Coordinates of C-alpha atoms and ligand atoms in Angstrom, one line a residue:
M1 CA 72.6 -2.4 -39.9
R2 CA 75.3 -0.4 -37.8
V3 CA 75.5 0.0 -34.2
D4 CA 75.5 3.3 -32.6
H5 CA 76.8 2.3 -29.6
L6 CA 77.4 6.4 -28.1
R7 CA 73.7 6.7 -28.7
R8 CA 73.1 5.0 -25.9
I9 CA 75.7 5.7 -24.1
G10 CA 74.5 9.4 -24.6
A11 CA 71.4 8.5 -22.9
L12 CA 73.6 6.0 -20.3
R13 CA 74.7 9.4 -19.0
R14 CA 71.7 11.0 -19.1
K15 CA 70.4 9.2 -16.7
L16 CA 73.9 9.5 -15.0
T17 CA 73.3 12.9 -14.0
R18 CA 70.3 12.1 -12.9
A19 CA 71.4 9.9 -10.1
G20 CA 74.1 12.8 -9.4
L21 CA 76.6 10.3 -10.3
P22 CA 79.9 11.5 -12.3
G23 CA 81.1 8.2 -12.8
L24 CA 80.3 4.4 -13.4
L25 CA 81.9 1.1 -14.0
V26 CA 80.2 -1.4 -15.0
T27 CA 81.4 -5.1 -14.7
H28 CA 78.2 -7.4 -16.4
L29 CA 79.4 -8.2 -19.2
P30 CA 75.5 -8.3 -21.0
D31 CA 76.1 -4.6 -20.6
V32 CA 79.4 -3.9 -21.8
R33 CA 78.5 -5.0 -25.4
Y34 CA 74.8 -3.4 -25.1
L35 CA 77.4 -0.7 -24.1
C36 CA 80.3 -1.2 -26.7
G37 CA 79.9 -3.8 -28.8
F38 CA 82.4 -6.6 -27.3
S39 CA 82.0 -10.0 -26.6
G40 CA 84.8 -10.8 -24.4
S41 CA 84.8 -13.0 -21.1
S42 CA 87.1 -10.5 -19.6
A43 CA 85.5 -6.5 -20.1
A44 CA 85.2 -3.7 -17.2
L45 CA 83.5 -0.2 -19.4
A46 CA 84.3 3.1 -17.0
I47 CA 82.0 6.2 -17.7
T48 CA 82.8 9.3 -17.4
R49 CA 80.8 12.2 -18.6
R50 CA 83.1 12.9 -21.5
S51 CA 85.0 9.7 -22.2
V52 CA 84.1 6.4 -21.8
R53 CA 87.2 3.3 -22.2
M54 CA 87.1 0.5 -21.6
F55 CA 89.2 -2.7 -20.1
T56 CA 90.2 -6.2 -21.5
D57 CA 93.5 -8.3 -21.0
G58 CA 95.6 -9.7 -23.9
R59 CA 93.8 -12.4 -25.0
Y60 CA 91.4 -9.8 -26.7
T61 CA 93.5 -7.3 -28.1
T62 CA 92.2 -7.6 -31.8
Q63 CA 88.8 -8.7 -30.7
A64 CA 88.6 -5.9 -28.7
T65 CA 89.7 -3.8 -32.0
E66 CA 87.7 -5.5 -33.7
E67 CA 84.5 -4.8 -31.7
V68 CA 84.4 -1.2 -30.5
Q69 CA 84.2 0.5 -33.0
S70 CA 83.4 3.7 -31.7
P71 CA 86.6 5.8 -32.0
R72 CA 84.8 7.7 -28.9
I73 CA 85.4 5.2 -26.9
D74 CA 89.0 3.8 -25.7
V75 CA 90.6 -0.3 -24.9
E76 CA 93.0 -0.6 -22.8
I77 CA 93.8 -4.3 -22.1
A78 CA 94.8 -4.0 -18.9
T79 CA 97.3 -6.4 -16.8
T80 CA 95.5 -6.7 -14.0
A81 CA 91.7 -8.2 -13.7
A82 CA 89.6 -5.3 -16.3
A83 CA 87.4 -4.2 -13.0
T84 CA 89.9 -2.9 -11.0
A85 CA 92.1 -1.1 -13.8
A86 CA 88.6 0.4 -14.5
A87 CA 87.7 1.8 -11.3
Q88 CA 91.8 2.6 -10.7
W89 CA 91.2 4.9 -13.9
L90 CA 87.8 6.5 -12.5
A91 CA 89.4 7.4 -9.4
A92 CA 92.0 9.1 -11.5
Q93 CA 89.9 11.0 -14.0
P94 CA 89.2 14.7 -13.4
G95 CA 86.3 16.3 -11.4
V96 CA 85.2 12.0 -10.3
G97 CA 85.1 11.5 -7.6
A98 CA 82.2 8.9 -7.1
A99 CA 81.0 6.4 -9.4
G100 CA 78.0 4.0 -9.2
F101 CA 78.3 0.7 -9.4
D102 CA 75.2 -2.4 -10.7
P103 CA 74.6 -4.0 -6.7
N104 CA 73.3 -6.6 -8.6
H105 CA 76.1 -7.9 -10.1
T106 CA 78.5 -7.3 -7.9
S107 CA 79.6 -9.7 -4.9
V108 CA 80.7 -8.5 -1.9
A109 CA 84.3 -9.8 -2.4
E110 CA 84.3 -8.6 -5.6
L111 CA 83.4 -4.4 -4.2
T112 CA 86.3 -5.3 -1.6
R113 CA 88.8 -5.9 -3.8
L114 CA 88.1 -3.3 -5.9
K115 CA 88.2 -1.2 -3.2
E116 CA 92.2 -2.0 -2.1
G117 CA 93.2 -0.8 -5.5
L118 CA 91.5 2.8 -4.8
P119 CA 94.1 4.8 -3.4
A120 CA 93.6 4.8 0.7
R121 CA 91.2 9.0 1.2
L122 CA 88.9 7.1 -1.5
R123 CA 88.0 3.4 -0.3
K124 CA 85.4 4.5 2.0
S125 CA 83.0 6.7 -0.2
F126 CA 84.7 6.1 -3.7
F127 CA 82.0 3.7 -5.2
T128 CA 78.2 4.0 -5.1
P129 CA 76.1 1.4 -5.1
L130 CA 73.0 2.3 -7.8
P131 CA 69.7 2.7 -6.3
A132 CA 68.1 1.6 -9.1
P133 CA 69.8 -0.8 -12.2
L134 CA 71.0 2.4 -15.3
V135 CA 72.2 -0.2 -18.3
E136 CA 69.4 -3.0 -17.3
T137 CA 66.7 -0.3 -18.3
L138 CA 67.7 1.1 -20.6
R139 CA 67.8 -2.2 -22.2
L140 CA 64.0 -3.3 -21.0
I141 CA 63.1 -1.1 -24.5
K142 CA 65.2 -2.8 -27.5
D143 CA 66.0 -0.2 -29.7
D144 CA 65.6 -0.4 -33.6
E145 CA 68.7 -2.8 -34.6
E146 CA 67.7 -5.2 -32.0
L147 CA 64.7 -5.6 -33.1
V148 CA 65.8 -6.3 -36.5
I149 CA 68.9 -9.2 -34.6
M150 CA 65.9 -10.3 -31.8
R151 CA 63.6 -12.0 -35.4
Q152 CA 66.2 -13.0 -36.8
A153 CA 66.8 -15.0 -33.6
A154 CA 63.1 -16.0 -33.1
L155 CA 62.8 -17.2 -36.8
M156 CA 65.9 -19.2 -36.8
G157 CA 64.4 -20.8 -33.2
C158 CA 61.0 -21.4 -35.9
K159 CA 63.3 -23.7 -38.8
L160 CA 64.4 -25.4 -36.5
F161 CA 61.2 -26.5 -35.2
D162 CA 60.4 -27.1 -38.6
H163 CA 64.0 -29.2 -39.0
I164 CA 62.9 -30.9 -35.7
L165 CA 59.3 -32.1 -36.6
P166 CA 59.6 -34.7 -39.1
I167 CA 63.0 -36.4 -37.0
I168 CA 61.0 -36.7 -33.5
R169 CA 59.1 -40.5 -33.8
P170 CA 58.8 -42.7 -30.5
G171 CA 61.6 -44.3 -29.8
L172 CA 64.1 -42.0 -30.6
K173 CA 66.7 -40.6 -27.5
E174 CA 65.4 -36.2 -25.9
V175 CA 69.1 -36.1 -26.0
E176 CA 69.3 -36.4 -29.4
V177 CA 66.6 -34.3 -30.4
A178 CA 68.3 -31.4 -28.2
A179 CA 72.0 -33.2 -30.2
E180 CA 69.7 -32.3 -34.0
L181 CA 68.8 -29.6 -32.5
E182 CA 71.7 -28.0 -31.7
Y183 CA 73.8 -29.2 -34.2
K184 CA 71.4 -27.7 -37.0
A185 CA 71.2 -24.3 -34.5
R186 CA 75.3 -24.2 -35.2
L187 CA 75.3 -25.4 -39.3
M188 CA 72.4 -22.3 -39.3
G189 CA 75.3 -19.9 -38.4
A190 CA 73.5 -19.9 -34.8
E191 CA 76.5 -19.0 -32.7
G192 CA 75.0 -21.6 -29.0
M193 CA 72.7 -22.2 -28.0
S194 CA 70.5 -19.7 -24.6
F195 CA 69.6 -21.7 -22.3
E196 CA 69.8 -26.2 -21.9
T197 CA 68.2 -27.5 -24.5
I198 CA 64.1 -29.1 -23.1
V199 CA 63.6 -32.4 -24.1
A200 CA 61.1 -33.6 -21.8
S201 CA 58.4 -36.3 -23.6
G202 CA 55.7 -38.3 -21.5
S203 CA 55.8 -38.1 -18.1
R204 CA 58.8 -36.2 -18.1
S205 CA 56.4 -33.2 -20.1
A206 CA 55.0 -33.2 -16.4
M207 CA 58.8 -31.8 -15.3
P208 CA 58.6 -27.7 -16.8
H209 CA 62.6 -27.8 -16.5
G210 CA 63.5 -31.1 -18.0
N211 CA 66.3 -31.1 -19.5
A212 CA 66.3 -34.1 -22.3
S213 CA 67.5 -36.9 -21.1
T214 CA 68.5 -41.0 -22.8
Q215 CA 65.1 -41.7 -21.7
P216 CA 63.8 -42.8 -25.7
L217 CA 60.4 -41.4 -26.3
P218 CA 57.6 -42.8 -25.9
R219 CA 54.6 -44.1 -28.6
Q220 CA 52.0 -42.0 -27.3
G221 CA 52.1 -39.1 -25.5
F222 CA 53.3 -35.5 -25.2
V223 CA 57.5 -33.8 -26.2
T224 CA 57.6 -30.4 -25.1
L225 CA 60.4 -28.8 -27.5
D226 CA 61.9 -25.9 -24.9
F227 CA 65.0 -24.6 -27.1
G228 CA 66.7 -20.6 -27.8
I229 CA 69.5 -20.0 -30.5
I230 CA 71.7 -17.0 -29.8
H231 CA 72.4 -14.7 -33.0
K232 CA 74.5 -12.1 -32.9
G233 CA 74.7 -12.2 -28.9
Y234 CA 70.8 -12.2 -28.5
C235 CA 69.0 -15.0 -26.6
S236 CA 65.8 -16.2 -28.8
D237 CA 63.2 -18.5 -26.8
M238 CA 59.9 -20.8 -27.7
T239 CA 58.4 -23.3 -26.8
R240 CA 56.2 -26.7 -28.6
T241 CA 54.4 -28.6 -27.3
V242 CA 54.3 -32.2 -30.2
H243 CA 52.0 -35.5 -29.3
L244 CA 52.8 -38.6 -31.1
G245 CA 50.7 -40.8 -31.9
T246 CA 47.1 -39.8 -31.0
P247 CA 45.9 -37.7 -28.1
T248 CA 43.7 -38.8 -25.5
A249 CA 40.9 -36.6 -24.5
R250 CA 41.9 -34.8 -21.4
E251 CA 44.8 -34.9 -23.9
R252 CA 43.8 -32.7 -26.1
N253 CA 41.5 -31.0 -23.2
A254 CA 44.2 -29.5 -21.6
Y255 CA 46.4 -28.9 -24.6
Y256 CA 44.0 -26.5 -26.3
A257 CA 43.0 -25.2 -22.0
V258 CA 47.1 -24.1 -23.2
F259 CA 46.8 -23.0 -26.1
E260 CA 44.1 -20.8 -25.2
A261 CA 45.3 -19.0 -21.9
Q262 CA 48.9 -18.2 -24.5
E263 CA 46.2 -16.9 -27.1
A264 CA 44.9 -14.8 -24.8
G265 CA 48.3 -13.8 -22.8
V266 CA 49.2 -12.5 -26.6
A267 CA 46.2 -10.9 -27.0
A268 CA 46.6 -9.0 -23.8
V269 CA 49.5 -7.4 -24.2
S270 CA 50.5 -4.4 -25.3
S271 CA 52.4 -0.5 -24.1
G272 CA 50.8 0.4 -21.3
V273 CA 49.7 -3.0 -19.8
S274 CA 50.4 -4.4 -16.5
S275 CA 53.0 -7.5 -16.1
G276 CA 50.1 -8.5 -13.8
D277 CA 47.3 -8.6 -16.2
V278 CA 49.4 -10.2 -18.7
D279 CA 49.2 -12.8 -16.2
E280 CA 46.4 -12.1 -15.7
A281 CA 44.7 -12.7 -19.1
A282 CA 46.7 -16.3 -19.3
R283 CA 46.0 -17.2 -15.9
S284 CA 42.0 -17.2 -15.9
V285 CA 41.9 -19.2 -19.0
L286 CA 43.4 -22.0 -16.4
R287 CA 41.5 -21.1 -13.9
R288 CA 38.3 -22.0 -16.0
E289 CA 39.7 -24.7 -17.3
G290 CA 40.5 -26.4 -13.5
L291 CA 43.8 -25.9 -14.4
A292 CA 45.5 -23.1 -12.1
E293 CA 46.7 -25.4 -9.5
A294 CA 49.0 -27.0 -12.3
F295 CA 50.0 -24.4 -13.6
S296 CA 53.0 -23.8 -11.5
H297 CA 54.8 -21.0 -13.0
S298 CA 55.2 -17.3 -14.4
T299 CA 53.8 -16.5 -17.8
G300 CA 56.8 -14.7 -19.2
H301 CA 60.1 -13.6 -18.8
G302 CA 62.0 -10.3 -20.6
V303 CA 65.0 -11.8 -23.2
G304 CA 68.0 -9.7 -24.9
L305 CA 71.6 -10.4 -24.1
E306 CA 70.1 -12.0 -21.5
I307 CA 67.4 -15.6 -22.3
H308 CA 65.7 -13.9 -18.5
E309 CA 65.3 -10.4 -18.2
A310 CA 63.0 -7.8 -17.1
P311 CA 60.4 -7.4 -17.2
R312 CA 58.8 -10.5 -14.8
I313 CA 55.8 -11.6 -16.6
G314 CA 54.0 -13.1 -13.4
A315 CA 50.8 -12.5 -11.1
K316 CA 50.3 -9.0 -9.4
Q317 CA 53.4 -7.1 -11.3
K318 CA 52.8 -3.4 -10.7
A319 CA 55.4 -2.9 -14.0
R320 CA 54.1 -1.7 -16.8
L321 CA 54.9 -2.8 -20.6
Q322 CA 56.2 -0.7 -23.4
A323 CA 56.9 -0.4 -26.5
G324 CA 60.0 -2.1 -27.8
M325 CA 60.0 -4.4 -24.6
V326 CA 60.3 -8.3 -26.4
V327 CA 59.3 -10.9 -23.7
T328 CA 57.5 -14.5 -23.9
I329 CA 54.2 -15.4 -23.3
E330 CA 54.6 -19.7 -21.7
P331 CA 52.2 -20.4 -20.0
G332 CA 51.3 -24.6 -19.2
V333 CA 50.5 -27.1 -17.0
Y334 CA 52.0 -29.6 -15.6
L335 CA 50.9 -32.9 -13.8
P336 CA 53.1 -35.2 -12.1
G337 CA 53.0 -38.8 -13.3
E338 CA 51.0 -38.0 -16.5
F339 CA 52.3 -35.2 -19.3
G340 CA 52.9 -31.3 -19.1
V341 CA 51.7 -28.9 -21.8
R342 CA 53.6 -25.3 -22.5
I343 CA 53.8 -23.2 -25.7
E344 CA 55.9 -20.0 -25.8
D345 CA 56.1 -17.6 -28.0
M346 CA 58.5 -14.1 -28.0
V347 CA 56.8 -11.0 -28.5
T348 CA 58.1 -7.4 -29.4
V349 CA 55.4 -5.3 -27.2
T350 CA 54.0 -2.4 -29.3
R351 CA 52.2 0.7 -29.0
T352 CA 48.5 -1.3 -30.2
G353 CA 49.6 -5.0 -28.9
A354 CA 51.9 -7.1 -28.9
E355 CA 54.5 -8.5 -32.8
I356 CA 54.9 -13.0 -32.4
L357 CA 58.5 -12.8 -33.1
T358 CA 58.3 -16.7 -33.3
P359 CA 55.1 -17.2 -35.5
A360 CA 55.0 -21.3 -35.5
T361 CA 52.0 -23.2 -35.8
K362 CA 50.6 -24.0 -32.0
A363 CA 47.8 -26.0 -33.3
L364 CA 48.8 -29.1 -31.8
I365 CA 50.5 -31.1 -33.9
E366 CA 50.2 -35.3 -34.3
L367 CA 52.7 -37.3 -34.9
Y368 CA 53.3 -40.7 -36.2
Ligands
ZN401 ZN1 61.7 -21.4 -22.6
ZN402 ZN1 61.3 -18.8 -21.6

């Protein structure tokens, strides 16, 4: 499916006009990729009401012509930093007396450098911080092209989980499990992992972010696997917790409490529902089980070109979910010195509920 970057830029222009800005400088790389398709590590996009120009450097000449396919988006190979070149170009455009920039992704040092590249008379007033992020707001709602890719990405994650299950056994090191997942991901065509793979076994599973260590997997105990791949720029994210040997009653109860909380969270997802209400749906199950204290993070997050993006699914979050958002639902309980359990799915918000993108089983798997 061909991505319609001009449609995205058109939507952005309407927001720009509403904000009263004749120009926009985009320097956050995932935003650049979203708007023009370029995936290189040096890029800036300059947008006015009439034209769009992507700036990169000489290392990316070939890649830029391959990836930026719309004839309406100009590509310029800059001899200075891409953002500086884009800023100078914007300031030279007729009728462009000001340009917005995203203060969330521009450091003070970067802004100073950009201003120094402008003619003296423009330095003070040309750049205007956007009152609210424009591209990020567009990226919140995934279009059909993105949803196709994200479904594929999530299914690749599920395949990896199926692949790793028969390999997991006591004595194997956590890093060996992570390495196998990552190796297989590359063979499947993933561009990379979307974050450092978490393999946390035994008492280490009580760490919500237990990156794989050299610790061997125990004979008895949980193994939490939290991983994701990058497919066509988009991240997948899923967590499953499996058990080596027979779980104790306490482990089983904790597992099924998290399972129920996770399903309650997914069931609460729907267009128009506040993020806080989704969080509460999951959290209330764990509270009822006396595990409220053990659930020490928020219920989920948006995912897309970045592994963590808006919206945040956390306590008291007022923002309402909208159809087309892709979020994770990932409650967990962590009992220090004992064990932890987390279960995470990626879901698309629909008008009437949620479409689960990671259908891998959530039943408690016992491995021997
Ligand atoms: Zn995750
Ligand atoms: Zn996550």
